Short mmCIF file of C-alpha atoms in Angstrom, two decimals:
data_model
loop_
_atom_site.label_atom_id
_atom_site.label_comp_id
_atom_site.label_asym_id
_atom_site.label_seq_id
_atom_site.Cartn_x
_atom_site.Cartn_y
_atom_site.Cartn_z
CA MET I 1 0.00 0.00 0.00
CA PRO I 2 1.64 3.34 -1.02
CA GLN I 3 2.47 5.82 1.70
CA VAL I 4 2.35 9.60 1.29
CA LEU I 5 5.32 11.20 2.99
CA GLU I 6 5.72 14.90 3.66
CA PHE I 7 9.08 16.54 2.94
CA LYS I 8 9.67 19.78 4.86
CA LEU I 9 12.11 22.59 4.16
CA PRO I 10 15.24 21.58 6.07
CA ASP I 11 17.48 23.74 8.20
CA LEU I 12 20.14 24.86 5.69
CA GLY I 13 22.58 25.81 8.42
CA GLU I 14 24.33 29.03 9.56
CA GLY I 15 21.27 30.25 11.44
CA LEU I 16 19.07 30.67 8.36
CA THR I 17 15.37 30.62 9.18
CA GLU I 18 13.72 30.92 5.78
CA ALA I 19 14.31 30.47 2.05
CA GLU I 20 12.65 31.64 -1.14
CA ILE I 21 11.54 29.17 -3.79
CA VAL I 22 13.41 30.11 -6.98
CA ARG I 23 12.59 27.19 -9.26
CA TRP I 24 10.82 23.88 -8.94
CA LEU I 25 12.80 21.03 -10.47
CA VAL I 26 9.89 18.54 -10.45
CA GLU I 27 6.19 18.61 -11.30
CA VAL I 28 3.24 16.90 -9.63
CA GLY I 29 3.15 13.34 -10.99
CA ASP I 30 6.92 13.13 -11.61
CA VAL I 31 8.79 10.13 -10.30
CA VAL I 32 11.75 11.16 -8.12
CA ALA I 33 14.68 9.09 -6.95
CA ILE I 34 16.18 9.16 -3.49
CA ASP I 35 18.33 12.28 -2.95
CA GLN I 36 17.20 13.81 -6.25
CA PRO I 37 17.14 17.64 -6.16
CA VAL I 38 13.50 18.75 -6.25
CA VAL I 39 13.62 22.51 -5.72
CA GLU I 40 16.06 25.37 -5.97
CA VAL I 41 15.83 27.87 -3.11
CA GLU I 42 17.63 31.10 -2.32
CA THR I 43 18.69 31.95 1.21
CA ALA I 44 20.33 35.08 2.54
CA LYS I 45 23.68 33.47 1.79
CA ALA I 46 23.46 31.33 -1.36
CA MET I 47 21.39 29.49 -3.95
CA VAL I 48 20.81 25.87 -2.92
CA GLU I 49 19.33 22.80 -4.61
CA VAL I 50 17.41 20.83 -1.99
CA PRO I 51 17.38 17.01 -2.44
CA CYS I 52 14.44 14.88 -1.33
CA PRO I 53 15.32 11.93 0.92
CA TYR I 54 12.40 9.86 -0.44
CA GLY I 55 11.88 8.04 -3.71
CA GLY I 56 8.41 7.88 -5.27
CA VAL I 57 5.77 9.95 -7.06
CA VAL I 58 5.30 13.65 -6.31
CA THR I 59 1.68 14.16 -5.25
CA ALA I 60 1.69 17.84 -4.20
CA ARG I 61 3.88 20.93 -4.08
CA PHE I 62 3.54 23.69 -1.50
CA GLY I 63 4.37 27.20 -2.62
CA GLU I 64 4.82 28.89 -5.96
CA GLU I 65 8.09 30.22 -7.28
CA GLY I 66 8.92 33.43 -5.44
CA THR I 67 7.24 32.26 -2.22
CA GLU I 68 9.27 32.57 1.00
CA LEU I 69 8.93 29.60 3.34
CA PRO I 70 10.16 29.21 6.92
CA VAL I 71 12.33 26.28 7.92
CA GLY I 72 10.08 23.32 8.74
CA ALA I 73 7.28 24.29 6.35
CA PRO I 74 6.07 21.55 3.94
CA LEU I 75 7.76 21.57 0.53
CA LEU I 76 6.10 18.61 -1.19
CA THR I 77 4.59 15.18 -0.62
CA VAL I 78 5.80 11.93 -2.16
CA ALA I 79 3.88 8.66 -2.50
CA VAL I 80 6.21 5.73 -1.89
CA GLY I 81 5.50 2.01 -1.95
CA SER I 82 5.82 -0.16 1.15
CA THR I 83 8.57 -2.75 0.79
CA GLU I 84 7.44 -4.85 3.69
CA GLY I 85 4.15 -5.72 5.33
CA ASP I 86 1.99 -3.35 7.31
CA LEU I 87 4.05 -0.70 9.07
CA PRO I 88 3.58 0.30 12.69
CA GLY I 89 1.74 3.52 13.32
CA ASP I 90 4.81 5.47 14.45
CA LEU I 91 6.62 4.75 11.19
CA SER I 92 3.63 5.55 8.99
CA SER I 93 3.28 8.94 10.65
CA THR I 94 6.92 9.95 10.31
CA GLY I 95 7.40 8.55 6.86
CA ALA I 96 10.71 6.71 7.10
CA ALA I 97 10.00 3.31 5.63
CA GLY I 98 12.90 1.01 4.82
CA ALA I 99 14.54 1.62 1.48
CA GLU I 100 12.19 4.44 0.44
CA SER I 101 14.31 7.01 2.29
CA SER I 102 17.97 7.82 1.83
CA GLY I 103 18.94 7.87 5.48
CA ASN I 104 20.87 11.08 4.87
CA VAL I 105 19.77 13.97 7.01
CA LEU I 106 20.15 17.74 7.04
CA VAL I 107 20.08 19.84 10.15
CA GLY I 108 16.51 20.04 11.40
CA TYR I 109 14.89 17.10 9.60
CA GLY I 110 15.45 13.42 9.03
CA THR I 111 13.97 10.32 7.55
CA GLY I 112 12.37 9.42 10.84
CA ALA I 113 13.99 6.01 11.21
CA PRO I 114 13.59 4.43 14.65
CA ALA I 115 16.49 4.44 17.03
CA ALA I 116 17.22 0.74 16.46
CA ARG I 117 18.04 1.40 12.79
CA ARG I 118 20.56 4.07 13.76
CA ARG I 119 22.77 1.60 15.59
CA ARG I 120 26.14 0.87 14.09
CA VAL I 121 26.25 -2.82 13.15
CA ARG I 122 29.37 -4.84 12.37
CA PRO I 123 29.65 -5.93 8.72
CA GLU I 124 29.79 -9.55 9.87
CA ALA I 125 26.37 -9.21 11.48
CA ILE I 126 24.94 -7.64 8.35
CA SER I 127 26.14 -10.43 6.06
CA ALA I 128 25.02 -13.10 8.49
CA ALA I 129 21.52 -11.66 8.74
CA ALA I 130 21.10 -10.89 5.04
CA ALA I 131 20.60 -14.50 3.87
CA PRO I 132 17.81 -15.58 6.25
CA ALA I 133 16.14 -12.19 5.87
CA ALA I 134 15.87 -12.66 2.10
CA GLU I 135 13.91 -15.93 2.56
CA SER I 136 11.29 -14.38 4.80
CA ALA I 137 8.32 -12.48 3.42
CA THR I 138 7.86 -10.44 6.58
CA VAL I 139 10.74 -9.10 8.66
CA PRO I 140 10.22 -7.54 12.12
CA VAL I 141 10.91 -3.83 11.93
CA MET I 142 12.89 -3.81 15.15
CA ALA I 143 15.19 -6.61 14.06
CA SER I 144 18.85 -5.95 14.80
CA ALA I 145 19.82 -6.27 11.11
CA PRO I 146 16.85 -5.74 8.76
CA ALA I 147 17.43 -6.50 5.09
CA PRO I 148 16.30 -3.70 2.77
CA GLU I 149 15.20 -4.42 -0.75
CA PRO I 150 17.94 -4.17 -3.34
CA VAL I 151 18.63 -0.61 -4.50
CA PRO I 152 21.05 0.62 -7.12
CA GLY I 153 24.62 1.17 -5.96
CA PRO I 154 26.61 -0.29 -3.05
CA VAL I 155 24.48 -2.05 -0.46
CA PRO I 156 26.72 -3.15 2.44
CA ASP I 157 26.58 0.14 4.33
CA VAL I 158 22.85 0.89 3.94
CA ALA I 159 22.10 -0.55 7.38
CA SER I 160 24.85 1.36 9.10
CA GLY I 161 22.51 4.22 9.87
CA PRO I 162 21.85 7.75 8.58
CA VAL I 163 24.60 10.13 7.56
CA ALA I 164 24.84 13.50 9.30
CA VAL I 165 25.32 16.19 6.68
CA VAL I 166 25.16 19.91 7.47
CA SER I 167 24.37 21.28 4.02
CA PRO I 168 22.89 20.19 0.69
CA LEU I 169 25.99 21.65 -0.90
CA VAL I 170 28.09 19.01 0.83
CA ARG I 171 25.82 16.23 -0.40
CA ARG I 172 25.87 17.59 -3.93
CA LEU I 173 29.68 17.83 -3.89
CA ALA I 174 29.90 14.20 -2.77
CA ARG I 175 27.38 13.12 -5.42
CA GLN I 176 29.31 14.90 -8.17
CA HIS I 177 32.46 12.96 -7.27
CA ASP I 178 30.71 9.59 -6.70
CA LEU I 179 31.59 9.55 -3.00
CA ASP I 180 29.63 7.45 -0.52
CA LEU I 181 29.07 9.68 2.50
CA ARG I 182 28.76 6.59 4.71
CA GLN I 183 32.43 5.92 4.09
CA LEU I 184 33.51 9.28 5.53
CA THR I 185 34.28 10.22 9.10
CA GLY I 186 32.81 13.61 9.98
CA SER I 187 35.13 16.04 11.74
CA GLY I 188 32.30 18.31 12.86
CA ARG I 189 30.40 18.29 16.10
CA ASP I 190 28.69 14.96 16.80
CA GLY I 191 30.28 13.51 13.68
CA LEU I 192 28.77 15.97 11.20
CA ILE I 193 30.33 15.64 7.76
CA LEU I 194 31.66 19.01 6.63
CA ARG I 195 32.70 20.27 3.22
CA SER I 196 36.36 19.94 4.24
CA ASP I 197 35.79 16.21 4.91
CA VAL I 198 34.40 15.70 1.40
CA GLU I 199 37.22 17.71 -0.16
CA SER I 200 39.79 15.65 1.75
CA ALA I 201 38.15 12.47 0.49
CA ILE I 202 38.27 13.78 -3.09
CA ARG I 203 41.97 14.51 -2.75
CA ALA I 204 42.53 11.09 -1.23
CA ALA I 205 40.76 9.46 -4.17
CA VAL I 206 42.92 11.40 -6.63
CA ASN I 207 46.07 10.39 -4.79
CA GLY I 208 44.95 6.78 -4.62
CA THR I 209 44.69 6.61 -0.82
CA ALA I 210 41.85 4.99 1.05
CA VAL I 211 39.02 6.90 2.68
CA VAL I 212 38.54 6.28 6.37
CA PRO I 213 35.15 4.55 6.87
CA SER I 214 32.53 6.27 9.00
CA VAL I 215 32.28 3.64 11.73
CA PRO I 216 32.51 4.07 15.49
CA ILE I 217 36.11 4.36 16.59
CA PRO I 218 37.55 4.72 20.08
CA VAL I 219 38.74 8.09 21.28
CA PRO I 220 42.34 8.56 20.06
CA VAL I 221 44.90 7.91 22.79
CA PRO I 222 48.62 8.65 22.74
CA VAL I 223 50.64 5.79 21.21
CA SER I 224 54.31 5.11 21.22
CA PRO I 225 56.34 5.97 18.10
CA THR I 226 56.98 2.29 17.49
CA ALA I 227 53.32 1.31 17.48
CA SER I 228 52.05 0.02 14.16
CA GLY I 229 48.93 1.13 12.34
CA PRO I 230 47.71 4.42 10.87
CA ALA I 231 47.96 7.72 12.70
CA PRO I 232 44.89 8.99 14.57
CA VAL I 233 42.32 10.63 12.33
CA SER I 234 42.35 13.89 14.33
CA ALA I 235 45.09 14.68 16.81
CA PRO I 236 44.75 17.48 19.35
CA VAL I 237 46.45 20.71 18.27
CA ALA I 238 49.69 21.24 20.13
CA GLY I 239 50.20 24.45 22.06
CA GLU I 240 48.94 26.33 25.08
CA ARG I 241 45.17 26.28 25.52
CA ILE I 242 43.62 29.39 27.07
CA PRO I 243 39.91 29.18 27.99
CA LEU I 244 37.68 31.87 26.48
CA ARG I 245 36.02 33.08 29.63
CA GLY I 246 35.53 36.27 31.59
CA VAL I 247 36.20 39.53 29.76
CA ARG I 248 38.05 37.76 26.94
CA GLY I 249 35.14 35.38 26.41
CA ALA I 250 32.56 38.18 26.48
CA VAL I 251 34.58 40.21 23.97
CA ALA I 252 34.96 37.17 21.72
CA ASP I 253 31.22 36.46 21.75
CA LYS I 254 30.25 40.07 21.06
CA LEU I 255 32.75 40.59 18.24
CA ALA I 256 31.79 37.29 16.62
CA ARG I 257 28.11 38.23 16.78
CA SER I 258 28.88 41.61 15.23
CA ARG I 259 30.70 39.97 12.34
CA ARG I 260 27.82 37.51 11.82
CA GLU I 261 24.96 40.00 11.89
CA ILE I 262 26.28 43.38 10.74
CA PRO I 263 27.24 44.04 7.09
CA ASP I 264 29.85 46.66 7.89
CA ALA I 265 31.86 48.93 5.60
CA THR I 266 34.71 51.34 6.31
CA CYS I 267 35.74 54.70 4.89
CA TRP I 268 38.68 56.84 6.00
CA VAL I 269 40.34 60.22 5.49
CA ASP I 270 43.52 62.03 6.56
CA ALA I 271 43.01 65.31 8.39
CA ASP I 272 45.28 68.16 9.43
CA ALA I 273 44.92 68.28 13.22
CA THR I 274 47.35 71.18 13.74
CA GLU I 275 44.60 73.69 14.58
CA LEU I 276 42.87 71.25 16.93
CA MET I 277 46.11 70.66 18.85
CA ALA I 278 46.67 74.42 19.04
CA ALA I 279 43.15 74.96 20.38
CA ARG I 280 43.69 72.30 23.02
CA ALA I 281 46.96 73.87 24.08
CA ALA I 282 45.21 77.23 24.45
CA MET I 283 42.45 75.69 26.59
CA ASN I 284 44.86 73.91 28.87
CA GLY I 285 47.24 76.89 29.08
CA ALA I 286 44.64 79.31 30.37
CA GLY I 287 45.25 80.45 33.94
CA GLY I 288 43.48 82.44 36.55
CA PRO I 289 39.80 82.14 37.41
CA THR I 290 38.92 80.87 33.92
CA ALA I 291 41.26 77.90 34.25
CA GLY I 292 39.63 74.52 34.46
CA PRO I 293 40.61 70.85 34.28
CA LYS I 294 42.80 69.75 31.41
CA VAL I 295 40.95 68.79 28.24
CA SER I 296 42.16 65.67 26.41
CA VAL I 297 42.26 65.11 22.67
CA LEU I 298 39.79 62.26 23.17
CA ALA I 299 37.31 64.62 24.86
CA LEU I 300 37.53 67.06 21.94
CA LEU I 301 37.00 64.24 19.43
CA ALA I 302 34.04 63.00 21.48
CA ARG I 303 32.47 66.47 21.37
CA ILE I 304 33.03 66.56 17.61
CA CYS I 305 31.27 63.16 17.35
CA THR I 306 28.18 64.38 19.18
CA ALA I 307 27.98 67.40 16.86
CA ALA I 308 28.35 65.13 13.81
CA LEU I 309 25.66 62.74 15.08
CA ALA I 310 23.26 65.66 15.46
CA ARG I 311 23.73 66.27 11.72
CA PHE I 312 23.68 62.59 10.75
CA PRO I 313 21.32 60.81 13.21
CA GLU I 314 21.21 57.72 10.99
CA LEU I 315 24.48 56.60 12.59
CA ASN I 316 23.08 56.84 16.12
CA SER I 317 20.73 53.92 15.64
CA THR I 318 20.31 50.19 15.88
CA VAL I 319 18.57 47.49 13.84
CA ASP I 320 15.63 45.50 15.26
CA LEU I 321 15.95 42.21 13.40
CA GLU I 322 12.67 40.75 14.66
CA ALA I 323 10.63 43.78 13.59
CA ARG I 324 12.86 44.46 10.57
CA GLU I 325 13.11 48.11 11.56
CA ILE I 326 15.84 50.71 11.99
CA VAL I 327 15.51 52.39 15.39
CA ARG I 328 16.96 55.91 15.56
CA LEU I 329 17.91 56.71 19.14
CA PRO I 330 17.20 60.13 20.69
CA ALA I 331 20.17 60.22 23.09
CA VAL I 332 23.86 59.73 22.35
CA HIS I 333 25.43 57.33 24.83
CA LEU I 334 29.05 57.50 23.70
CA GLY I 335 31.25 54.49 24.30
CA PHE I 336 35.03 54.66 24.13
CA ALA I 337 37.42 51.73 23.88
CA ALA I 338 39.73 51.30 26.87
CA GLN I 339 42.48 48.68 27.08
CA THR I 340 42.99 47.31 30.60
CA GLU I 341 44.98 44.48 32.15
CA ARG I 342 41.80 42.40 32.10
CA GLY I 343 41.19 43.07 28.40
CA LEU I 344 39.25 45.47 26.20
CA VAL I 345 36.27 47.26 27.76
CA VAL I 346 33.98 49.97 26.39
CA PRO I 347 32.71 52.32 29.13
CA VAL I 348 29.78 54.55 28.17
CA VAL I 349 29.39 58.31 28.66
CA ARG I 350 25.65 58.81 29.15
CA ASP I 351 23.80 61.64 27.38
CA ALA I 352 26.96 62.88 25.70
CA GLN I 353 24.91 65.08 23.37
CA SER I 354 24.08 67.39 26.31
CA ARG I 355 27.67 67.70 27.59
CA ASN I 356 30.47 70.06 26.60
CA ALA I 357 34.08 69.00 26.05
CA GLU I 358 35.02 69.65 29.68
CA SER I 359 32.15 67.53 31.03
CA ILE I 360 32.82 64.72 28.58
CA GLY I 361 36.54 64.79 29.48
CA ALA I 362 35.79 64.57 33.20
CA GLU I 363 33.47 61.59 32.69
CA ILE I 364 35.99 59.85 30.42
CA GLY I 365 38.63 60.31 33.12
CA ARG I 366 36.39 58.87 35.83
CA LEU I 367 35.36 55.85 33.74
CA THR I 368 38.95 55.20 32.63
CA GLU I 369 40.14 55.08 36.22
CA ALA I 370 37.28 52.74 37.14
CA ALA I 371 38.23 50.52 34.19
CA ARG I 372 41.85 50.31 35.37
CA THR I 373 40.82 49.38 38.90
CA GLY I 374 38.17 46.93 37.72
CA THR I 375 35.31 48.75 39.46
CA LEU I 376 33.12 49.52 36.42
CA THR I 377 29.48 48.54 36.94
CA PRO I 378 27.43 46.68 34.31
CA ALA I 379 25.39 49.88 33.75
CA GLU I 380 28.59 51.73 32.85
CA LEU I 381 29.52 49.11 30.27
CA THR I 382 26.19 48.72 28.46
CA GLY I 383 23.71 50.81 26.53
CA GLY I 384 26.12 52.57 24.17
CA THR I 385 24.78 53.96 20.89
CA PHE I 386 28.07 55.00 19.21
CA THR I 387 31.71 54.17 19.94
CA LEU I 388 34.92 56.23 19.67
CA ASN I 389 38.06 54.10 19.30
CA ASN I 390 41.40 55.86 19.79
CA TYR I 391 43.79 53.18 18.54
CA GLY I 392 46.44 55.85 17.96
CA VAL I 393 47.62 55.25 21.54
CA PHE I 394 49.08 51.97 20.26
CA GLY I 395 51.23 53.82 17.74
CA VAL I 396 49.26 52.87 14.62
CA ASP I 397 47.83 55.08 11.91
CA GLY I 398 44.73 53.22 10.72
CA SER I 399 42.40 50.33 11.40
CA THR I 400 39.08 48.81 10.34
CA PRO I 401 37.52 48.14 13.75
CA ILE I 402 34.60 45.82 14.37
CA ILE I 403 31.36 47.58 15.28
CA ASN I 404 30.32 47.27 18.92
CA HIS I 405 27.08 45.29 18.50
CA PRO I 406 24.22 46.35 18.43
CA GLU I 407 25.44 49.85 17.54
CA ALA I 408 25.55 51.10 13.95
CA ALA I 409 28.92 52.84 13.70
CA MET I 410 32.36 53.40 15.22
CA LEU I 411 34.85 56.24 14.64
CA GLY I 412 38.50 55.20 14.73
CA VAL I 413 41.33 57.66 15.39
CA GLY I 414 44.97 56.96 14.54
CA ARG I 415 48.09 58.59 15.97
CA ILE I 416 48.70 62.29 15.39
CA VAL I 417 52.16 62.66 13.85
CA PRO I 418 54.12 65.32 11.94
CA LYS I 419 53.84 64.77 8.18
CA PRO I 420 54.45 66.77 5.01
CA TRP I 421 51.19 68.54 4.11
CA VAL I 422 50.15 71.16 1.59
CA HIS I 423 48.91 74.10 3.68
CA GLN I 424 47.73 77.33 2.03
CA GLY I 425 49.42 76.32 -1.21
CA GLU I 426 52.80 75.53 0.33
CA LEU I 427 54.42 72.35 1.56
CA ALA I 428 54.70 72.34 5.34
CA VAL I 429 55.06 69.96 8.25
CA ARG I 430 51.65 69.57 9.93
CA GLN I 431 50.11 67.38 12.62
CA VAL I 432 48.19 64.77 10.62
CA VAL I 433 45.74 62.12 11.81
CA GLN I 434 43.88 59.37 9.97
CA LEU I 435 40.18 58.98 10.78
CA SER I 436 38.16 55.89 9.88
CA LEU I 437 34.43 55.25 10.12
CA THR I 438 33.08 51.71 10.19
CA PHE I 439 29.31 51.68 9.75
CA ASP I 440 26.38 49.29 9.41
CA HIS I 441 25.40 49.45 5.74
CA ARG I 442 21.80 48.55 6.66
CA VAL I 443 21.17 51.89 8.36
CA CYS I 444 22.63 54.18 5.70
CA ASP I 445 24.46 54.38 2.40
CA GLY I 446 27.98 55.58 1.69
CA GLY I 447 26.85 59.16 1.12
CA THR I 448 25.67 59.52 4.71
CA ALA I 449 28.76 57.84 6.12
CA GLY I 450 31.02 59.97 3.95
CA GLY I 451 29.20 63.14 4.99
CA PHE I 452 29.61 62.26 8.67
CA LEU I 453 33.32 61.54 8.31
CA ARG I 454 33.92 64.67 6.24
CA TYR I 455 32.23 66.83 8.88
CA VAL I 456 34.38 65.27 11.61
CA ALA I 457 37.52 65.92 9.55
CA ASP I 458 36.46 69.53 8.91
CA CYS I 459 36.00 70.10 12.65
CA VAL I 460 39.42 68.60 13.34
CA GLU I 461 40.99 70.94 10.78
CA GLN I 462 38.89 73.98 11.76
CA PRO I 463 37.71 73.65 15.38
CA ALA I 464 35.94 77.00 15.05
CA LEU I 465 33.17 75.17 13.18
CA LEU I 466 32.05 73.81 16.56
CA LEU I 467 31.14 77.34 17.66
CA ARG I 468 27.97 76.92 15.60
CA THR I 469 26.70 74.20 17.94
CA LEU I 470 27.81 75.68 21.30
#
């Protein structure tokens, strides 16, 4: 009696949650083979041909070309014939009957085979059970070594269980080079077969070396140099191992998330900071009753940033992925990168848009001291909307910093050094700095980012421009 099995859109990996149907490769009524590509879909990362793990007749398709489906939504149904007698109810509902499914799985879906069929069985047991199984018309489903009906291609490893494959691209690469995935040992987590495993097997085939079979093996243990036999499949990497925890772990997680989620771009410009340095010297050299605390270069650059963000509010925003909205933030909470003995931290100056250079400098000084002593509170390290990164203190001119997630931009400042510069039509030695802006391309285009950076550079070269906003 034929069974109608439902094939759902699998998890295509890398955190993708939906895909758009680009082109159907089969029609209703077509006969499909096991692992035959049935639809071409487009994700946020690539175009993928999705293979069906069942062989039979297509009875229905779900979704027209151009339709976007979430992972787990039905793609099509396939009517397959039962190879053995009546199937138990749990198998008929999941649709993983004997030889009608490939056994290969993608992340998030499978052929639904019961746990007993996933056990690794020794080849001797398979060959011993194959002969009596062929003489019997009905074989218990839970038998330790069931005999599937003959299918094209190699048979001995069919009963060794499903193959864990992360992506359809890996399966297609193996199919193009006539590789049996059941003969590969996955180097990924929980034995997942990765693209690198397939590529290694292809190279091994070209060089005439054998492919290591995908069978349970003991955990590799150190062996003496005189021991015989092949080397362990994967040896631990030599060297000092430092756990990613604490500040280092938090920084690693945040930077990795920023790289995954934010499509960033960087633009930069050289600016003549001679006038800015002269203005700072004048501020700090004032005496008498008008004298105040010293103003740092970082404080002046922070004040320039708040003025630039008032002109270009697109860069003081964040992206709400769930709502698919850009959220422009009313207040500027300015973060600044600070290197401490415990690692990189980014303290936040609250409401920087309402502060002058002196107030911003005083707050930067207080937060820097707290960072050095390790007394910063969580509230002082979170909630930033824009970050200023003065990597010039490390003696470098430029950088392409990673955005501090979930912010939308970061201004980088290199060292200020004497350089030849054309000033008022003549070559002169001036104090030059390189400024770089890394921004989230989702919130604005290059014109906005360029306008912001140009305004910052103009204020560095002509600090009097800030008088307009005081």
